[in-house]
Amino acid sequence: MNFKRSVLFILLLIAFSPAFAQRDTVGLNTIVTKTTKLITSYPFEKVYLHLDKPYYAAGDTIWFKAYVTIDQHSPTILSNIVYVDIANNQDSITRFIKLPVLNGVANGNIALTPADFKQGNYHLRAYTAYMRNYDPDYYFNKNLVIGNPVDKDIVTNVSFSSSEAAGLTKVAANVAYKDARESLPLLNKKVSWTVVANSEELFKGKGTTDDNGVFKAEFSGAPASLKGASLVAVIDMGNRKAITSTFALKTAASGKDVQFFPEGGELIIGVRSKIAFKAVNSNGLGVDVKGSVTDNEGAVLANLNSQHLGMGIFALMPENGKTYKVNIQFADGTKAVYDLPRIKASGINLSVFNNDADNLNIKLSANDSYFQLNQGKIYYIIAQNGGAVYFAGQTKLDAAIYSASIPKSKFPTGVVQLTLLTDHGVALCERVAFVQHNDALNVSIASAAKTYNVRQKVKLNILAKNKALPVAGTFSVSVIDETKVPFDENAETTILTSTLLTSELKGYIEKPNYYFISKDANAAENLDILMLTQGYRRVSYRNVLANKVPQITVFPEQNGLEISGVLRNNTGMTIAKGYLRLQVPSRNFYAETTTDMVGNYKFSKLNFIDSSKVIISARSSANGKNLVVTANPETFQYPSKNNMAFDEVANIDSTFKPYLENSLKQYKNTHQLKEVVIKANPIKKTGHSDYSVFTGLPMLADQEYLAANMRNCANLYLCLQTMIMGTTIDDNKLYFMKNYNSQDKKPIQIFVNGMPVDLSYLNSVMVSNVESVEVFKSAGFSGIDDLYGTSGIVEINLKKAPKGTKISFAELQELIPPPNILSISPVGYAINREFYAPKYDVPKPGTLGGDLRSTVYWAPKVTTDKATGATAIEYYNADGHGTYRATIEGMDVDGNLGRYVYRYTVK
């Protein structure tokens, strides 16, 4: 795939004095040329979501703007669609939407309906189809906390402790229960609990809350199994009422740990090296430690103390014949001893000193044995950012130690990967460093006053400049009542932290915004230590030289929404040059196409909203009455590992108490409904017991999903694979994960109203016609598994008209369409709602104090003038007193990023 880049590579062959000669070599040119060709042919996209606030409650709406970039953060010209999804802590996708991308941006919103979003931690992702060719770690990933103050009778607070013994992790969980209304402990209540992973029960037990309302559960298991597990506790409230609470064990099942990272990758005898370390607590977050390094004779060689979030650094020169241990004392007084990484007898090391404002200072250090074997040989240093090479140089190994400098001006702001290679292209050492030019767009917000009244009109004047020159840019602005939404700014995800830092590194970065906003004099040093603890493999020179390229199986969506499929006759033969007509009745839209020589068709550049009915007809084709139209199932990105799991919050009720209390007040203000009594004859629910094929199945399904659970589902095929817990799809078959990973790999058998169907059939089932979905992990005594060679059953029950109800001929045709007409509801673009901002220019009836919004204003379409760089927004304050926080983020057409935070007071 070829792509015309908007950013030129800077390929600099520079002379180091005295180490690096200016003499070019074919080998170096080959590496640089191939690396350049790789990133040119296989560019890298990124997505960032600017959210209106950092956490939410059920019933809220997430307002966001997506920034989709390529190269050095320029607006993408590759993808025209961005995907956003939310997965629960069981890794089942709860919401999935598509948005059209125009000039690199898209605006969207997701309603957090209480029926679909229970209180808990969720995984928010954003990506393009093209990004699916790469590791999901490079998607936009964020832990999303959602509370629920309304449908709540209890408040919980959980704490975990763990210990290691005989290769097992012993976990003790203490769950404190309180009445949500009276805030009193729930005493002497029976609690049953299970530990569940991938829908499988690992442990279970029962107990009773004590005099403080605390219940305790203890269990032991393999650390790997517990990391993906959850504790499910069910408290018996009496009167046949039980309440279930779920607590993820991802951060509770790991003990304390310390990892060590020698600079350059390895320790070498006789070479003094920097060694970074990172200490984490059982919750996976950094913890303070202190300690010492000793050799096998007990001599103390170095003392160490963590500097920031459990990270620190010390230096060591390993000696021949000696081994080394690190004696660690954690903040709680516990101690542990760790071995340092393996020491090489012969080698060369790359060190980078990043404390010079203008240069990256580099040192190559070879020990005696390595120098004797390799004296006079040629070595390369290549430095790249985002896959683009910005520096390439060479040297002859004439001395054991060489020092040189690379001007930082050669690199853009961001992560730089420096690699030392032999003249055969073998990578020996690698180091990543962060170059910070503080050259973000100069974006500012100002207002006529710093103090306002409630419901007073506010005008914010916005100015954007690149250095001193005004720029035209696209921005989004969020204004929140900070009193209602308190949070740690160091832990924020911003357009700068995401685009420049976290999206460039695999793995979790704790409190990334600290490195961009901190006034701490040690922030730059702490950022360099962070770099030492990170792995980076965007470019593998081994693969570059072997001409190994990414396997592109999903291509950029440059033609908007597409629907494809196959046209056949009623004997199954494909039809070439068949005529097809597509209709979207709700948009009065029509399109036409013909099939290719093997019967394939494709409609491109479509534009319709989610849940739209789409009709594809072959009636006007030759011999149309004998033709059959089918549609290809839409490919889907399955849930990926949540690399932000360490941001999960166990005790949502207490951590976000101010926000949830305000959300409860909002709910009460808008839901003052009188109680009514409804009397009606019950309607029998359609279920598997209506069909004789299911004789022998249990009366109750293992999982059941009603129509209310599918309100936001546009396509049953897509929803099924995300809705049913513990399943995956492969080769158009649905599997339970337990079966999929076993040697006896058997799929689930799908039924619709008792009729066996394959998975692709579900593309033709209208979601609005589904009454329920029943899931059985076992076929029981029905014999279905033996008959079909499957394992497990999914029965889809369609709605039935009540007996005696008349339906029209048109309604009957819709229920049983002819095969030459295909009626489907593919996933279209999500409806883009406008943020409601009340106007108080004219006094309205109502009690002052009723406007309790936490997001006061959201403006996703802010653009600055090219000539002046200026624009303005206007809105009215809510009724909250305190500090209001306005945050603007965005970029200009050249990919320069900007962010600014402005505060004012409301009295």
Short mmCIF file of C-alpha atoms in Angstrom, two decimals, residues 42 69 102 106 131 274 284 286 289 459 466 506 516 553 600 609 617 658 690 708 717 826 841:
data_model
loop_
_atom_site.label_atom_id
_atom_site.label_comp_id
_atom_site.label_asym_id
_atom_site.label_seq_id
_atom_site.Cartn_x
_atom_site.Cartn_y
_atom_site.Cartn_z
CA TYR A 42 2.72 1.49 6.18
CA THR A 69 -3.90 11.71 13.21
CA LEU A 102 -13.82 14.68 8.35
CA ALA A 106 -15.28 13.42 14.61
CA MET A 131 -5.31 0.39 13.21
CA LYS A 274 22.65 3.02 34.92
CA GLY A 284 -0.13 -2.51 40.42
CA GLY A 286 4.03 2.59 42.06
CA VAL A 289 10.95 1.73 48.33
CA LYS A 459 -18.04 34.79 27.03
CA ASN A 466 2.06 28.82 16.72
CA LYS A 506 3.38 -0.29 25.17
CA PHE A 516 3.65 17.78 31.22
CA THR A 553 -5.64 -7.54 6.40
CA ASN A 600 -19.71 -10.18 -5.55
CA ILE A 609 -27.59 6.37 10.85
CA SER A 617 -33.21 -5.94 -4.16
CA PRO A 658 -19.33 14.44 45.70
CA ASP A 690 -42.04 -23.56 23.26
CA ALA A 708 -34.41 -4.10 26.74
CA TYR A 717 -24.65 -10.62 14.44
CA PRO A 826 -26.34 -2.75 9.47
CA ASP A 841 -31.45 35.56 29.22
#
